[in-house]
Coordinates of C-alpha atoms in Angstrom, one line a residue:
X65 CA 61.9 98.0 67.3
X66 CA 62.9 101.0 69.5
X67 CA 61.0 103.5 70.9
X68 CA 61.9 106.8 68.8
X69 CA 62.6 108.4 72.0
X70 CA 65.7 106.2 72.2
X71 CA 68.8 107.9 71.1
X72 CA 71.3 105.7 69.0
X73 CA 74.9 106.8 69.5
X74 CA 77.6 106.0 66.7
X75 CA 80.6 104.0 68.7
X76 CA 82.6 107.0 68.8
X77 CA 80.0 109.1 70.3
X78 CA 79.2 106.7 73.1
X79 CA 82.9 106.7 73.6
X80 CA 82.5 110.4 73.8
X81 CA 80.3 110.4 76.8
X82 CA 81.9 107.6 78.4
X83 CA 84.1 108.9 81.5
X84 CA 86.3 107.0 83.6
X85 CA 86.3 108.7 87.5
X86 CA 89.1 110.4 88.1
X87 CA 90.0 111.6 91.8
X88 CA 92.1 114.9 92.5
X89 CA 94.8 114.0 94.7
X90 CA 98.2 115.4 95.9
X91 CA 101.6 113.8 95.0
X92 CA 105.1 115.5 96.3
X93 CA 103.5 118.6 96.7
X94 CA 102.1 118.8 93.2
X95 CA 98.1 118.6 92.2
X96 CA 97.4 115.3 89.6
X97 CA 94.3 112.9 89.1
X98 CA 94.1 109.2 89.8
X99 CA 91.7 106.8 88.3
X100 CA 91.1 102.9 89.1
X101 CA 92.3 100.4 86.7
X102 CA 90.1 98.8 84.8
X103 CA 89.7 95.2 84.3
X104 CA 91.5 95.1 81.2
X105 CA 94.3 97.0 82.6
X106 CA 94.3 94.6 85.9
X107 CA 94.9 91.6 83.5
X108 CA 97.4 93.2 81.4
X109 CA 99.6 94.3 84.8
X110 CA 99.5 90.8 86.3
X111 CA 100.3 89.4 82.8
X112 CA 103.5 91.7 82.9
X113 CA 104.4 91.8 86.6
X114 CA 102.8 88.7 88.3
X115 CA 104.4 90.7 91.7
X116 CA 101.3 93.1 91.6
X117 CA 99.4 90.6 93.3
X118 CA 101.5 91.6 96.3
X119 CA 99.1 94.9 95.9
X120 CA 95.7 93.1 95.4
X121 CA 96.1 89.9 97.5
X122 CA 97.7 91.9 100.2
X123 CA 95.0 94.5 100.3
X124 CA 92.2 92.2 100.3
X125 CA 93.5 90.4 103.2
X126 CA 93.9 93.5 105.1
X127 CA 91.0 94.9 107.4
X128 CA 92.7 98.6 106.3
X129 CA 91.3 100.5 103.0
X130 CA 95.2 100.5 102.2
X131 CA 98.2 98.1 102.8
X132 CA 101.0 100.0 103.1
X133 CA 103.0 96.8 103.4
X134 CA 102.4 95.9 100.1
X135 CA 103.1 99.2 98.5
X136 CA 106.4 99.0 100.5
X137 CA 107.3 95.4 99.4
X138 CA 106.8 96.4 95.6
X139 CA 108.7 99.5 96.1
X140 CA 111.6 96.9 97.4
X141 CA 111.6 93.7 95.4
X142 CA 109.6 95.2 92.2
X143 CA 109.5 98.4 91.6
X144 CA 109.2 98.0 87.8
X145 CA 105.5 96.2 88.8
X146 CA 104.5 99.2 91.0
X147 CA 105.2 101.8 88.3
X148 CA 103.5 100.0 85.7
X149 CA 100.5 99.7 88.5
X150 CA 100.6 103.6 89.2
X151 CA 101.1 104.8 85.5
X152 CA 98.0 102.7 84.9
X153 CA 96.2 104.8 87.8
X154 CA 98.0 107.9 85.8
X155 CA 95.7 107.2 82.9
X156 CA 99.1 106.3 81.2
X157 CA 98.6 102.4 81.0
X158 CA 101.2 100.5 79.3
X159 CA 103.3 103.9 78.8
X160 CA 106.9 102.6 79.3
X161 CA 107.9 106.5 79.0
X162 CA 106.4 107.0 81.8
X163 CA 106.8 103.7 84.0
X164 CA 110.3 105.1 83.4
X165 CA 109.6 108.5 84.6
X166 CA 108.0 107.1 88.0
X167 CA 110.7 104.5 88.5
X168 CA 113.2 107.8 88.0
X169 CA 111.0 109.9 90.8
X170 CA 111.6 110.2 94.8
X171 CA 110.9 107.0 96.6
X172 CA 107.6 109.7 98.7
X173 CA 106.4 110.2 94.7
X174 CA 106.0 106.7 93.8
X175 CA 104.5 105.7 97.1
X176 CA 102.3 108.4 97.0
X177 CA 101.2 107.6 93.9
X178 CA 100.8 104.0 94.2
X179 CA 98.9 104.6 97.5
X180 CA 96.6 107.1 95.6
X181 CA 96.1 104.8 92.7
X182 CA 95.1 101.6 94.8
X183 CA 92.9 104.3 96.9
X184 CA 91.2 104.6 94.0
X185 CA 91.0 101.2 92.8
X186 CA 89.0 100.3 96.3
X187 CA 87.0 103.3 96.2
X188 CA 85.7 102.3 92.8
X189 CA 85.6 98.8 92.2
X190 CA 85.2 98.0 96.0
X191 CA 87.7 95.1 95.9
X192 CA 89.6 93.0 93.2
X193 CA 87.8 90.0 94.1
X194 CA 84.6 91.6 93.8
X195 CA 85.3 93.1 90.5
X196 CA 86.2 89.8 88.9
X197 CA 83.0 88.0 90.7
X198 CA 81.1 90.8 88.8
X199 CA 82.6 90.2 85.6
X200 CA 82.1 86.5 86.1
X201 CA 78.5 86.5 87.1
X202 CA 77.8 88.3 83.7
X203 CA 79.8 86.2 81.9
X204 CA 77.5 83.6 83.3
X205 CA 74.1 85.9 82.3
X206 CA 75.6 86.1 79.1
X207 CA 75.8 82.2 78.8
X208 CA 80.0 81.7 79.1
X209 CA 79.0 79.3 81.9
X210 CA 82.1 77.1 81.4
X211 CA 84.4 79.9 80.3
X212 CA 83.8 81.9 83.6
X213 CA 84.4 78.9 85.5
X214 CA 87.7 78.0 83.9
X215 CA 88.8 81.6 84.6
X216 CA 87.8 81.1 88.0
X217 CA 89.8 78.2 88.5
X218 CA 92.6 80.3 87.3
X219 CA 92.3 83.1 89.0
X220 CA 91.4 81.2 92.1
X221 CA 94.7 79.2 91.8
X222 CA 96.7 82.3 91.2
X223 CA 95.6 84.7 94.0
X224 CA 95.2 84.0 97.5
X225 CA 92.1 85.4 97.9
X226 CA 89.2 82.8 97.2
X227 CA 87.2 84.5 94.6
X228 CA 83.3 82.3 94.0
X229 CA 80.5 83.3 91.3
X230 CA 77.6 85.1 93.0
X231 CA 74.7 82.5 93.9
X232 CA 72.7 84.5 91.3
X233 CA 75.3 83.8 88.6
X234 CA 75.5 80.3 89.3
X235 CA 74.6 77.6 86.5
X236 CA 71.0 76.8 86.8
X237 CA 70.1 73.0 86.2
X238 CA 68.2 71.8 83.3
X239 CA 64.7 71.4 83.5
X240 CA 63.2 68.2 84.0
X241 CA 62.7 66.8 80.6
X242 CA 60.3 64.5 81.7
X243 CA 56.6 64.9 80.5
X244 CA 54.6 64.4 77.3
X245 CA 56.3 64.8 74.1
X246 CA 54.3 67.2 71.5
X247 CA 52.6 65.1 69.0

């Protein structure tokens, strides 16, 4: 039983509260906001445009906050997979209207707004690797031993950054079961 002190929120009123940070940034001149993918979104853009691993891998690999390299690589061999990446950091994941739109802007807007977007991405969820290592551990609170560990053998196998369960989050052995059986 709960306290009475504890407030129960209906799922759209928890929803209501729930904010996602957005970050003020500048863009050809122009004030917008930018806000780091969410996992969800991550999964979605790597199960559309495998090429955004250019951004993540190549990032994590850096010693810089920002791989300009990458941005520039997606920008030449697929810029459909950096506009989906930077509409997702527009808070418009998924919108084709507006992949369009970016993919339609000055080369300095969508690099901008890539850069901005994968800012934020870092500044948020630290790094890629460490995001999914979260998510993984709790799977592994939560009991999803085996299912976390098949998606890290996935994600491991896709990604060249080696991604591993935190030691915490690591399956525990069984307890001896030797002893004296209850009567």
């Amino acid at each position: 039983m709960l306290p009475e002190e504890v407030d129960i929120l209906s799922p759209e009123d928890l929803l209501s509260k729930v904010k996602r940070v957005k970050t003020p940034v500048v863009i050809g001149g122009k004030r917008t906001e930018v806000q780091a993918p969410t996992l969800n979104e991550l999964c979605d853009l790597i199960g559309r445009h495998e090429d955004i691993l250019a951004i993540i891998d190549g990032i994590q690999s850096s010693k810089e906050d920002i791989n300009q390299d990458a941005i520039v690589y997606l920008l030449r061999r697929a810029p459909r997979a950096l506009a989906a990446f930077s509409a997702c950091a527009w808070g418009r994941a998924g919108n084709l209207d507006v992949e369009e739109g970016i993919l339609a802007a000055p080369d300095e807007v969508q690099y901008e707004l890539a850069l901005a977007g994968v800012a934020a991405l870092y500044r948020e969820h630290g790094t890629v690797a460490g995001l999914f290592t979260r998510v993984l551990g709790r799977m592994q609170d939560l009991g999803l031993g085996p299912l976390s560990e098949m998606l890290l053998r996935i994600l491991d196998s896709s990604s060249k950054t080696s991604l591993s369960l935190p030691s915490s989050a690591k399956p525990k052995k069984s307890a001896s079961r030797s002893g004296r059986k209850a009567a």
